[in-house]
Amino acid sequence: MPETPPIPPNQQLVRAIGRWSLTALVVNSIIGSGVFGLPSHVVGLIGKFSPLAVLLAGVGMGVIFSCFAEVASRFQQAGGPYLYARTAFGRGMGIQMAWMLFLGQAAAPAANANLFVIYLGEFWPHARDPLPRALILTILIGLLAFINVRGVRAGTQVSNFFTAAKLLPLFAVIGMGLFALRAHPGGIPPGAPPAITISTWLQAVLLLVFAYGGFETALAPMSEAKDPRRDTPFALFTALLVCTVIYALIQWVVVGVLPDAAHSERPLAEVARIAVGSLGATLIAVGALISFYGYLSAKILAMPRVTFALAEQGDFPKAFAAVHPRFHTPYVSILLFAVLVWAFALTGEFKWNVTLSAVARLLYYAVCCAALPVLRRKQPGDARFRLPAGNLFAGCAVLMCAALVTQVDFGQSLILLATIVIAWMNWLVVRNRKIPDRT
């Protein structure tokens, strides 16, 4: 029978993440590299209908967000999707989802770290050389690891700062784009539009899932949230609304301003250049650097709590549940995640990391949404937030994930098979182990 983890929140950790800090963490976990590059790719797939695709993807992700909101409102422990899957479907599925979550959310920040170096190359060309690149990645990731080991409050404050800092250039792009639309209406040039099919729509939505994804990271450190069962649904829905508005407006101005948006490598910078000249493009490049590093800060704050939760439930070596006696942080798990992101960033290309992250996300999104009706049967009345027609929402979310999986290029994701095998071996080792008593 599936086990329900009975462990109360670890009293050594500090509950320092309030409602608005949690909301900022969700936004920071979502907005990263995608907003700076994906608008062009989506235009290339479905042309002038791309703003509509952004809104539809937001609605679709709203189904997934809603399922997560109810499921998350049942828990106040660390672990996020790992804990949900474990409680609903048992230890084996929980471990599989933990490994998928860890894989996907190590690949995504690694992709952002790579983009940071690429954009930095515009100001310092030698940044892309092997030795400077390795040093930059080491400093970027090492500094965030140091801050987060020193305390969850410090990590939360850094995340809050970067959330505010990354939103400013995005709103600036929207403002400059609207100005450019009034002064120089341009947009998609005359000529043959892209051939729009069901497949191209699905491909566009898959790309946008990457842009809207990552919110699940913020659900991992719930042992350090002040009132996670109440605050998580609020944070998820508020963040989704903010991100949908920003993404839709940015897509609109990109389509409306750029004469050849589908072939623009840096669409936001080009919108700014058309609106106010080279200074605008430079400011957006700086904004991109801030966004990439902010996204990285959110991941290093939240994701180590997954290995902490694994160890807390007896599914990982107990060393990963170690809490620093002075700073009250899971320092072993933080250092492990930082090293893994550093290794992925150093050895993997941006496209490889993005593909890996997108596939892993679809898998654990489907499992966590499927957990909703199971948890309703197993734990009736435990949800702080109850989703109307929740079972229907869960079924739609699973079907949507299955449809999007058909558009994935698995040729670049063979590492997923290795991850599944490793997770299965992990389960074989711990399947008869009792949950440690930490009361």
CSV table of C-alpha atoms in Angstrom, one decimal:
chain,number,residue,atom,x,y,z
A,1,MET,CA,0.0,0.0,0.0
A,2,PRO,CA,1.3,3.5,-0.7
A,3,GLU,CA,2.8,5.1,2.4
A,4,THR,CA,1.7,8.5,3.8
A,5,PRO,CA,4.7,10.2,5.3
A,6,PRO,CA,3.9,10.9,8.9
A,7,ILE,CA,6.9,13.0,9.6
A,8,PRO,CA,6.2,16.5,10.9
A,9,PRO,CA,8.2,19.4,9.6
A,10,ASN,CA,11.8,19.4,10.7
A,11,GLN,CA,11.9,21.8,13.7
A,12,GLN,CA,15.5,22.6,13.0
A,13,LEU,CA,14.6,24.5,9.8
A,14,VAL,CA,13.4,28.1,10.0
A,15,ARG,CA,9.9,29.0,8.6
A,16,ALA,CA,10.9,32.3,7.0
A,17,ILE,CA,9.1,32.3,3.6
A,18,GLY,CA,5.9,34.4,3.8
A,19,ARG,CA,3.1,34.6,1.3
A,20,TRP,CA,4.5,37.3,-0.9
A,21,SER,CA,8.0,35.9,-0.8
A,22,LEU,CA,6.6,32.6,-1.9
A,23,THR,CA,4.8,34.3,-4.7
A,24,ALA,CA,8.0,36.0,-5.7
A,25,LEU,CA,9.8,32.7,-5.6
A,26,VAL,CA,7.2,31.1,-7.9
A,27,VAL,CA,7.6,34.0,-10.4
A,28,ASN,CA,11.4,33.8,-10.2
A,29,SER,CA,11.2,30.1,-10.8
A,30,ILE,CA,9.1,30.6,-13.9
A,31,ILE,CA,10.7,33.6,-15.7
A,32,GLY,CA,14.1,32.8,-16.9
A,33,SER,CA,15.6,32.4,-20.4
A,34,GLY,CA,12.5,31.5,-22.2
A,35,VAL,CA,11.0,35.0,-22.3
A,36,PHE,CA,14.1,36.3,-24.1
A,37,GLY,CA,14.3,33.8,-26.9
A,38,LEU,CA,11.0,31.8,-27.3
A,39,PRO,CA,8.9,34.6,-28.8
A,40,SER,CA,10.8,34.2,-32.1
A,41,HIS,CA,10.5,30.5,-32.2
A,42,VAL,CA,6.7,30.6,-31.5
A,43,VAL,CA,6.3,33.2,-34.3
A,44,GLY,CA,8.2,30.9,-36.6
A,45,LEU,CA,5.7,28.1,-35.9
A,46,ILE,CA,2.4,29.9,-36.0
A,47,GLY,CA,3.1,33.4,-37.1
A,48,LYS,CA,0.6,36.2,-36.1
A,49,PHE,CA,-1.4,33.7,-34.0
A,50,SER,CA,1.5,33.4,-31.5
A,51,PRO,CA,0.0,35.9,-28.9
A,52,LEU,CA,-3.1,33.7,-28.9
A,53,ALA,CA,-0.9,30.7,-28.4
A,54,VAL,CA,0.6,32.3,-25.3
A,55,LEU,CA,-2.8,32.9,-23.8
A,56,LEU,CA,-4.0,29.4,-24.6
A,57,ALA,CA,-0.8,27.9,-23.1
A,58,GLY,CA,-1.5,30.0,-20.0
A,59,VAL,CA,-5.0,28.6,-19.8
A,60,GLY,CA,-3.6,25.1,-20.3
A,61,MET,CA,-1.0,25.6,-17.7
A,62,GLY,CA,-3.7,27.0,-15.5
A,63,VAL,CA,-5.3,23.5,-15.4
A,64,ILE,CA,-2.0,22.1,-14.2
A,65,PHE,CA,-1.4,24.9,-11.7
A,66,SER,CA,-4.9,24.3,-10.3
A,67,CYS,CA,-4.3,20.7,-9.7
A,68,PHE,CA,-1.0,21.5,-8.0
A,69,ALA,CA,-2.7,24.1,-5.9
A,70,GLU,CA,-5.1,21.6,-4.3
A,71,VAL,CA,-2.5,18.8,-4.0
A,72,ALA,CA,0.1,21.2,-2.4
A,73,SER,CA,-2.5,22.6,0.0
A,74,ARG,CA,-2.4,19.2,1.8
A,75,PHE,CA,1.3,19.4,2.8
A,76,GLN,CA,3.6,21.5,4.9
A,77,GLN,CA,6.7,19.4,4.5
A,78,ALA,CA,9.6,19.7,2.1
A,79,GLY,CA,9.7,17.8,-1.2
A,80,GLY,CA,7.1,19.2,-3.5
A,81,PRO,CA,6.2,16.8,-6.4
A,82,TYR,CA,8.3,14.0,-4.8
A,83,LEU,CA,6.2,14.1,-1.7
A,84,TYR,CA,2.9,14.3,-3.6
A,85,ALA,CA,3.7,11.3,-5.8
A,86,ARG,CA,5.0,9.3,-2.8
A,87,THR,CA,2.0,9.9,-0.7
A,88,ALA,CA,-0.4,9.1,-3.6
A,89,PHE,CA,1.3,6.2,-5.4
A,90,GLY,CA,3.9,4.9,-3.0
A,91,ARG,CA,7.6,5.0,-2.4
A,92,GLY,CA,8.6,3.7,-5.9
A,93,MET,CA,6.7,6.4,-7.8
A,94,GLY,CA,7.9,9.1,-5.4
A,95,ILE,CA,11.5,8.2,-5.9
A,96,GLN,CA,11.0,8.2,-9.7
A,97,MET,CA,9.4,11.6,-9.6
A,98,ALA,CA,12.2,12.9,-7.3
A,99,TRP,CA,14.8,11.9,-9.8
A,100,MET,CA,12.9,13.4,-12.7
A,101,LEU,CA,12.3,16.6,-10.8
A,102,PHE,CA,16.0,16.8,-9.8
A,103,LEU,CA,17.1,16.1,-13.4
A,104,GLY,CA,14.7,18.6,-15.0
A,105,GLN,CA,15.4,21.3,-12.5
A,106,ALA,CA,19.1,20.9,-12.6
A,107,ALA,CA,19.1,21.1,-16.4
A,108,ALA,CA,17.0,24.3,-16.6
A,109,PRO,CA,19.2,26.5,-14.4
A,110,ALA,CA,22.2,25.0,-16.2
A,111,ALA,CA,20.7,26.3,-19.4
A,112,ASN,CA,20.3,29.7,-17.9
A,113,ALA,CA,23.8,29.8,-16.6
A,114,ASN,CA,25.0,29.0,-20.1
A,115,LEU,CA,22.9,31.9,-21.5
A,116,PHE,CA,24.3,34.2,-18.9
A,117,VAL,CA,27.8,33.5,-20.2
A,118,ILE,CA,26.6,33.9,-23.9
A,119,TYR,CA,25.0,37.3,-23.1
A,120,LEU,CA,28.0,38.4,-21.1
A,121,GLY,CA,30.0,37.8,-24.2
A,122,GLU,CA,28.4,40.8,-25.7
A,123,PHE,CA,30.2,43.0,-23.2
A,124,TRP,CA,33.3,40.8,-22.7
A,125,PRO,CA,34.0,38.6,-25.8
A,126,HIS,CA,36.5,36.4,-24.0
A,127,ALA,CA,33.7,35.2,-21.6
A,128,ARG,CA,32.9,32.4,-24.0
A,129,ASP,CA,36.5,31.1,-24.0
A,130,PRO,CA,36.9,27.8,-22.1
A,131,LEU,CA,38.8,29.0,-19.0
A,132,PRO,CA,37.0,32.3,-18.4
A,133,ARG,CA,33.7,30.4,-19.0
A,134,ALA,CA,34.5,27.8,-16.4
A,135,LEU,CA,35.6,30.5,-13.9
A,136,ILE,CA,32.4,32.6,-14.5
A,137,LEU,CA,30.2,29.5,-14.0
A,138,THR,CA,32.0,28.6,-10.8
A,139,ILE,CA,31.7,32.1,-9.3
A,140,LEU,CA,28.0,32.4,-10.3
A,141,ILE,CA,26.9,29.2,-8.8
A,142,GLY,CA,29.4,29.2,-5.9
A,143,LEU,CA,28.2,32.6,-4.7
A,144,LEU,CA,24.6,31.5,-4.6
A,145,ALA,CA,25.4,28.3,-2.9
A,146,PHE,CA,27.3,30.3,-0.2
A,147,ILE,CA,24.4,32.7,0.3
A,148,ASN,CA,21.9,29.8,0.7
A,149,VAL,CA,24.0,27.8,3.1
A,150,ARG,CA,24.2,31.0,5.2
A,151,GLY,CA,20.4,31.0,5.7
A,152,VAL,CA,17.0,30.6,4.1
A,153,ARG,CA,16.2,34.3,4.9
A,154,ALA,CA,19.3,35.4,2.9
A,155,GLY,CA,18.4,33.1,0.0
A,156,THR,CA,14.8,34.4,0.0
A,157,GLN,CA,15.9,38.0,0.1
A,158,VAL,CA,18.2,37.4,-2.9
A,159,SER,CA,15.3,35.7,-4.8
A,160,ASN,CA,12.9,38.6,-4.0
A,161,PHE,CA,15.5,41.1,-5.2
A,162,PHE,CA,16.0,39.3,-8.5
A,163,THR,CA,12.3,38.9,-9.0
A,164,ALA,CA,11.8,42.6,-8.8
A,165,ALA,CA,14.9,43.3,-10.9
A,166,LYS,CA,14.0,41.0,-13.7
A,167,LEU,CA,10.4,42.4,-14.0
A,168,LEU,CA,11.6,45.9,-14.6
A,169,PRO,CA,13.3,45.3,-18.0
A,170,LEU,CA,10.4,43.2,-19.1
A,171,PHE,CA,7.9,46.0,-18.4
A,172,ALA,CA,10.3,48.3,-20.1
A,173,VAL,CA,10.3,46.2,-23.2
A,174,ILE,CA,6.5,46.2,-23.2
A,175,GLY,CA,6.4,50.0,-22.8
A,176,MET,CA,9.0,50.5,-25.5
A,177,GLY,CA,7.2,48.1,-27.8
A,178,LEU,CA,3.9,49.9,-27.4
A,179,PHE,CA,5.6,53.2,-28.2
A,180,ALA,CA,7.2,51.7,-31.3
A,181,LEU,CA,3.9,50.2,-32.4
A,182,ARG,CA,2.3,53.7,-32.3
A,183,ALA,CA,5.3,55.4,-34.1
A,184,HIS,CA,6.4,52.7,-36.5
A,185,PRO,CA,3.8,49.9,-37.0
A,186,GLY,CA,5.6,47.0,-38.6
A,187,GLY,CA,5.1,43.4,-37.7
A,188,ILE,CA,5.1,40.2,-39.7
A,189,PRO,CA,6.0,41.1,-43.3
A,190,PRO,CA,3.9,40.2,-46.3
A,191,GLY,CA,4.6,36.9,-47.8
A,192,ALA,CA,3.8,33.3,-47.2
A,193,PRO,CA,2.9,32.7,-43.5
A,194,PRO,CA,4.0,29.5,-41.9
A,195,ALA,CA,2.0,26.4,-42.6
A,196,ILE,CA,-0.1,26.1,-39.4
A,197,THR,CA,-1.2,22.6,-38.5
A,198,ILE,CA,-2.2,20.8,-35.3
A,199,SER,CA,1.4,19.7,-35.0
A,200,THR,CA,2.8,23.2,-35.2
A,201,TRP,CA,0.3,24.4,-32.6
A,202,LEU,CA,1.4,21.5,-30.3
A,203,GLN,CA,5.0,22.3,-30.9
A,204,ALA,CA,4.4,26.0,-30.0
A,205,VAL,CA,2.5,25.0,-26.8
A,206,LEU,CA,5.4,22.7,-25.9
A,207,LEU,CA,7.8,25.5,-26.1
A,208,LEU,CA,5.5,27.7,-24.0
A,209,VAL,CA,5.3,24.9,-21.4
A,210,PHE,CA,9.0,25.5,-20.9
A,211,ALA,CA,8.3,29.2,-20.5
A,212,TYR,CA,5.5,28.7,-18.0
A,213,GLY,CA,7.2,25.8,-16.2
A,214,GLY,CA,9.5,25.7,-13.2
A,215,PHE,CA,6.8,26.8,-10.7
A,216,GLU,CA,7.1,23.3,-9.1
A,217,THR,CA,10.5,24.3,-7.8
A,218,ALA,CA,9.0,26.8,-5.4
A,219,LEU,CA,6.9,24.0,-3.8
A,220,ALA,CA,9.9,22.2,-2.5
A,221,PRO,CA,11.0,24.3,0.5
A,222,MET,CA,7.6,24.1,2.3
A,223,SER,CA,9.3,23.1,5.6
A,224,GLU,CA,10.5,26.7,5.6
A,225,ALA,CA,7.3,28.5,4.5
A,226,LYS,CA,5.3,30.2,7.2
A,227,ASP,CA,1.9,28.8,6.2
A,228,PRO,CA,2.4,26.6,3.1
A,229,ARG,CA,-1.1,25.1,3.0
A,230,ARG,CA,-2.8,28.5,2.9
A,231,ASP,CA,-0.2,30.4,0.9
A,232,THR,CA,0.7,28.0,-1.9
A,233,PRO,CA,-2.6,28.2,-3.9
A,234,PHE,CA,-2.4,32.0,-3.6
A,235,ALA,CA,1.2,32.1,-4.8
A,236,LEU,CA,0.6,29.8,-7.8
A,237,PHE,CA,-2.5,31.6,-9.1
A,238,THR,CA,-1.0,35.1,-8.6
A,239,ALA,CA,2.3,34.1,-10.3
A,240,LEU,CA,0.4,32.5,-13.2
A,241,LEU,CA,-1.6,35.7,-13.8
A,242,VAL,CA,1.5,37.9,-13.7
A,243,CYS,CA,3.5,35.6,-16.1
A,244,THR,CA,0.6,35.2,-18.5
A,245,VAL,CA,0.1,39.0,-18.8
A,246,ILE,CA,3.8,39.6,-19.3
A,247,TYR,CA,4.3,36.8,-21.8
A,248,ALA,CA,1.2,37.8,-23.8
A,249,LEU,CA,2.1,41.5,-24.0
A,250,ILE,CA,5.7,40.7,-24.9
A,251,GLN,CA,4.6,38.3,-27.7
A,252,TRP,CA,2.2,41.0,-29.0
A,253,VAL,CA,4.9,43.7,-29.2
A,254,VAL,CA,7.4,41.3,-30.8
A,255,VAL,CA,4.9,40.4,-33.5
A,256,GLY,CA,3.8,43.9,-34.0
A,257,VAL,CA,7.2,45.7,-34.0
A,258,LEU,CA,9.7,43.3,-35.6
A,259,PRO,CA,9.6,43.0,-39.4
A,260,ASP,CA,11.0,39.5,-39.3
A,261,ALA,CA,10.3,38.3,-35.8
A,262,ALA,CA,10.7,34.6,-36.7
A,263,HIS,CA,14.4,35.0,-37.5
A,264,SER,CA,15.3,37.3,-34.6
A,265,GLU,CA,17.9,35.8,-32.2
A,266,ARG,CA,17.3,38.4,-29.5
A,267,PRO,CA,13.7,39.7,-30.1
A,268,LEU,CA,13.4,41.7,-27.0
A,269,ALA,CA,16.7,43.5,-27.6
A,270,GLU,CA,15.6,44.3,-31.2
A,271,VAL,CA,12.3,45.7,-30.0
A,272,ALA,CA,14.2,48.0,-27.6
A,273,ARG,CA,16.6,49.0,-30.4
A,274,ILE,CA,13.8,49.9,-32.8
A,275,ALA,CA,12.1,51.9,-30.0
A,276,VAL,CA,14.9,53.9,-28.5
A,277,GLY,CA,18.1,52.9,-30.3
A,278,SER,CA,21.2,51.0,-29.2
A,279,LEU,CA,21.0,52.1,-25.6
A,280,GLY,CA,17.7,50.3,-25.3
A,281,ALA,CA,19.2,47.1,-26.6
A,282,THR,CA,22.1,47.3,-24.1
A,283,LEU,CA,19.7,47.8,-21.2
A,284,ILE,CA,17.7,44.7,-22.3
A,285,ALA,CA,20.9,42.7,-22.5
A,286,VAL,CA,21.7,43.7,-18.9
A,287,GLY,CA,18.1,42.8,-18.0
A,288,ALA,CA,18.6,39.4,-19.5
A,289,LEU,CA,21.7,38.8,-17.4
A,290,ILE,CA,19.7,39.7,-14.3
A,291,SER,CA,16.8,37.4,-15.3
A,292,PHE,CA,19.1,34.5,-15.9
A,293,TYR,CA,20.9,34.9,-12.6
A,294,GLY,CA,17.6,35.4,-10.7
A,295,TYR,CA,16.2,32.2,-12.1
A,296,LEU,CA,19.4,30.4,-11.0
A,297,SER,CA,19.0,31.9,-7.5
A,298,ALA,CA,15.4,30.5,-7.2
A,299,LYS,CA,16.5,27.0,-8.2
A,300,ILE,CA,19.4,26.9,-5.7
A,301,LEU,CA,17.2,28.2,-3.0
A,302,ALA,CA,14.4,25.6,-3.5
A,303,MET,CA,15.6,22.5,-5.2
A,304,PRO,CA,18.0,21.2,-2.5
A,305,ARG,CA,14.9,20.7,-0.4
A,306,VAL,CA,14.1,17.7,-2.6
A,307,THR,CA,17.1,15.7,-1.7
A,308,PHE,CA,16.6,16.9,1.9
A,309,ALA,CA,13.0,15.4,1.8
A,310,LEU,CA,14.3,12.2,0.2
A,311,ALA,CA,16.7,11.7,3.1
A,312,GLU,CA,14.0,12.8,5.6
A,313,GLN,CA,11.7,10.1,4.4
A,314,GLY,CA,14.5,7.4,4.4
A,315,ASP,CA,14.8,7.3,0.5
A,316,PHE,CA,18.3,8.8,0.4
A,317,PRO,CA,21.3,8.6,2.7
A,318,LYS,CA,20.6,10.5,5.9
A,319,ALA,CA,23.5,12.9,5.3
A,320,PHE,CA,21.4,14.8,2.8
A,321,ALA,CA,18.9,15.6,5.6
A,322,ALA,CA,21.7,17.2,7.7
A,323,VAL,CA,20.9,20.7,8.9
A,324,HIS,CA,23.6,23.2,9.6
A,325,PRO,CA,23.8,23.8,13.4
A,326,ARG,CA,24.3,27.5,13.0
A,327,PHE,CA,22.5,28.5,9.8
A,328,HIS,CA,19.7,26.0,10.0
A,329,THR,CA,19.9,25.1,6.3
A,330,PRO,CA,20.2,21.7,4.6
A,331,TYR,CA,23.8,22.5,3.6
A,332,VAL,CA,24.8,19.1,2.2
A,333,SER,CA,21.8,19.1,-0.2
A,334,ILE,CA,22.5,22.7,-1.2
A,335,LEU,CA,26.1,21.9,-2.0
A,336,LEU,CA,25.2,18.8,-3.9
A,337,PHE,CA,22.7,20.6,-6.1
A,338,ALA,CA,25.1,23.5,-6.8
A,339,VAL,CA,27.8,21.0,-7.9
A,340,LEU,CA,25.3,19.2,-10.2
A,341,VAL,CA,24.1,22.5,-11.8
A,342,TRP,CA,27.7,23.5,-12.3
A,343,ALA,CA,28.5,20.2,-14.0
A,344,PHE,CA,25.5,20.4,-16.3
A,345,ALA,CA,26.3,24.0,-17.2
A,346,LEU,CA,29.9,23.2,-17.9
A,347,THR,CA,29.3,20.1,-20.0
A,348,GLY,CA,25.9,20.6,-21.6
A,349,GLU,CA,24.7,23.0,-24.3
A,350,PHE,CA,21.7,25.2,-23.9
A,351,LYS,CA,19.4,23.2,-26.3
A,352,TRP,CA,20.3,19.9,-24.7
A,353,ASN,CA,19.5,21.2,-21.2
A,354,VAL,CA,16.2,22.7,-22.3
A,355,THR,CA,15.0,19.5,-24.0
A,356,LEU,CA,16.0,17.4,-21.0
A,357,SER,CA,14.1,19.8,-18.7
A,358,ALA,CA,10.9,19.9,-20.9
A,359,VAL,CA,10.6,16.1,-21.1
A,360,ALA,CA,11.1,15.6,-17.4
A,361,ARG,CA,8.5,18.3,-16.5
A,362,LEU,CA,5.8,16.7,-18.6
A,363,LEU,CA,6.3,13.4,-16.9
A,364,TYR,CA,6.1,14.7,-13.3
A,365,TYR,CA,3.3,17.2,-14.2
A,366,ALA,CA,1.2,14.3,-15.3
A,367,VAL,CA,1.9,12.2,-12.2
A,368,CYS,CA,1.2,15.0,-9.8
A,369,CYS,CA,-2.0,15.9,-11.5
A,370,ALA,CA,-3.1,12.3,-11.4
A,371,ALA,CA,-2.4,12.3,-7.7
A,372,LEU,CA,-5.3,14.7,-7.1
A,373,PRO,CA,-8.2,12.2,-7.2
A,374,VAL,CA,-6.1,9.6,-5.4
A,375,LEU,CA,-5.4,11.9,-2.5
A,376,ARG,CA,-9.1,12.9,-2.4
A,377,ARG,CA,-9.8,9.3,-1.7
A,378,LYS,CA,-7.0,8.7,0.7
A,379,GLN,CA,-7.1,12.0,2.6
A,380,PRO,CA,-10.7,13.3,2.3
A,381,GLY,CA,-11.0,16.8,3.8
A,382,ASP,CA,-7.3,17.4,4.2
A,383,ALA,CA,-7.0,19.9,1.4
A,384,ARG,CA,-6.9,23.6,2.4
A,385,PHE,CA,-7.9,24.5,-1.1
A,386,ARG,CA,-10.4,22.3,-3.0
A,387,LEU,CA,-10.6,22.7,-6.8
A,388,PRO,CA,-14.1,22.6,-8.2
A,389,ALA,CA,-14.4,19.6,-10.7
A,390,GLY,CA,-11.0,18.6,-9.6
A,391,ASN,CA,-11.1,15.1,-11.0
A,392,LEU,CA,-12.0,16.5,-14.4
A,393,PHE,CA,-9.2,19.1,-14.2
A,394,ALA,CA,-6.8,16.3,-13.3
A,395,GLY,CA,-7.9,14.1,-16.3
A,396,CYS,CA,-7.5,17.1,-18.7
A,397,ALA,CA,-4.1,17.9,-17.4
A,398,VAL,CA,-2.8,14.3,-17.8
A,399,LEU,CA,-4.2,14.2,-21.4
A,400,MET,CA,-2.6,17.5,-22.2
A,401,CYS,CA,0.8,16.3,-21.0
A,402,ALA,CA,0.4,13.1,-23.0
A,403,ALA,CA,-0.4,15.1,-26.1
A,404,LEU,CA,2.6,17.3,-25.7
A,405,VAL,CA,5.0,14.4,-25.1
A,406,THR,CA,4.3,13.3,-28.7
A,407,GLN,CA,6.0,16.4,-29.9
A,408,VAL,CA,9.2,15.8,-28.0
A,409,ASP,CA,12.5,14.9,-29.7
A,410,PHE,CA,13.5,12.0,-27.5
A,411,GLY,CA,16.8,11.6,-29.5
A,412,GLN,CA,18.4,14.2,-27.2
A,413,SER,CA,16.8,12.8,-24.0
A,414,LEU,CA,18.3,9.3,-23.7
A,415,ILE,CA,19.7,10.3,-20.4
A,416,LEU,CA,16.1,10.0,-19.1
A,417,LEU,CA,16.3,6.3,-19.5
A,418,ALA,CA,19.4,6.2,-17.3
A,419,THR,CA,17.6,8.4,-14.7
A,420,ILE,CA,14.7,6.0,-14.6
A,421,VAL,CA,17.1,3.0,-14.1
A,422,ILE,CA,19.0,4.8,-11.4
A,423,ALA,CA,15.7,5.7,-9.6
A,424,TRP,CA,14.5,2.1,-9.8
A,425,MET,CA,17.8,1.0,-8.3
A,426,ASN,CA,17.4,3.6,-5.6
A,427,TRP,CA,14.0,2.1,-4.8
A,428,LEU,CA,15.4,-1.5,-4.7
A,429,VAL,CA,17.9,-0.4,-2.0
A,430,VAL,CA,15.3,1.4,0.2
A,431,ARG,CA,12.1,-0.4,-0.5
A,432,ASN,CA,11.9,-2.1,2.9
A,433,ARG,CA,13.5,0.7,4.9
A,434,LYS,CA,11.3,2.3,7.5
A,435,ILE,CA,10.8,6.1,7.6
A,436,PRO,CA,13.2,7.5,10.2
A,437,ASP,CA,11.6,9.0,13.3
A,438,ARG,CA,12.6,12.6,13.6
A,439,THR,CA,10.0,13.7,16.2
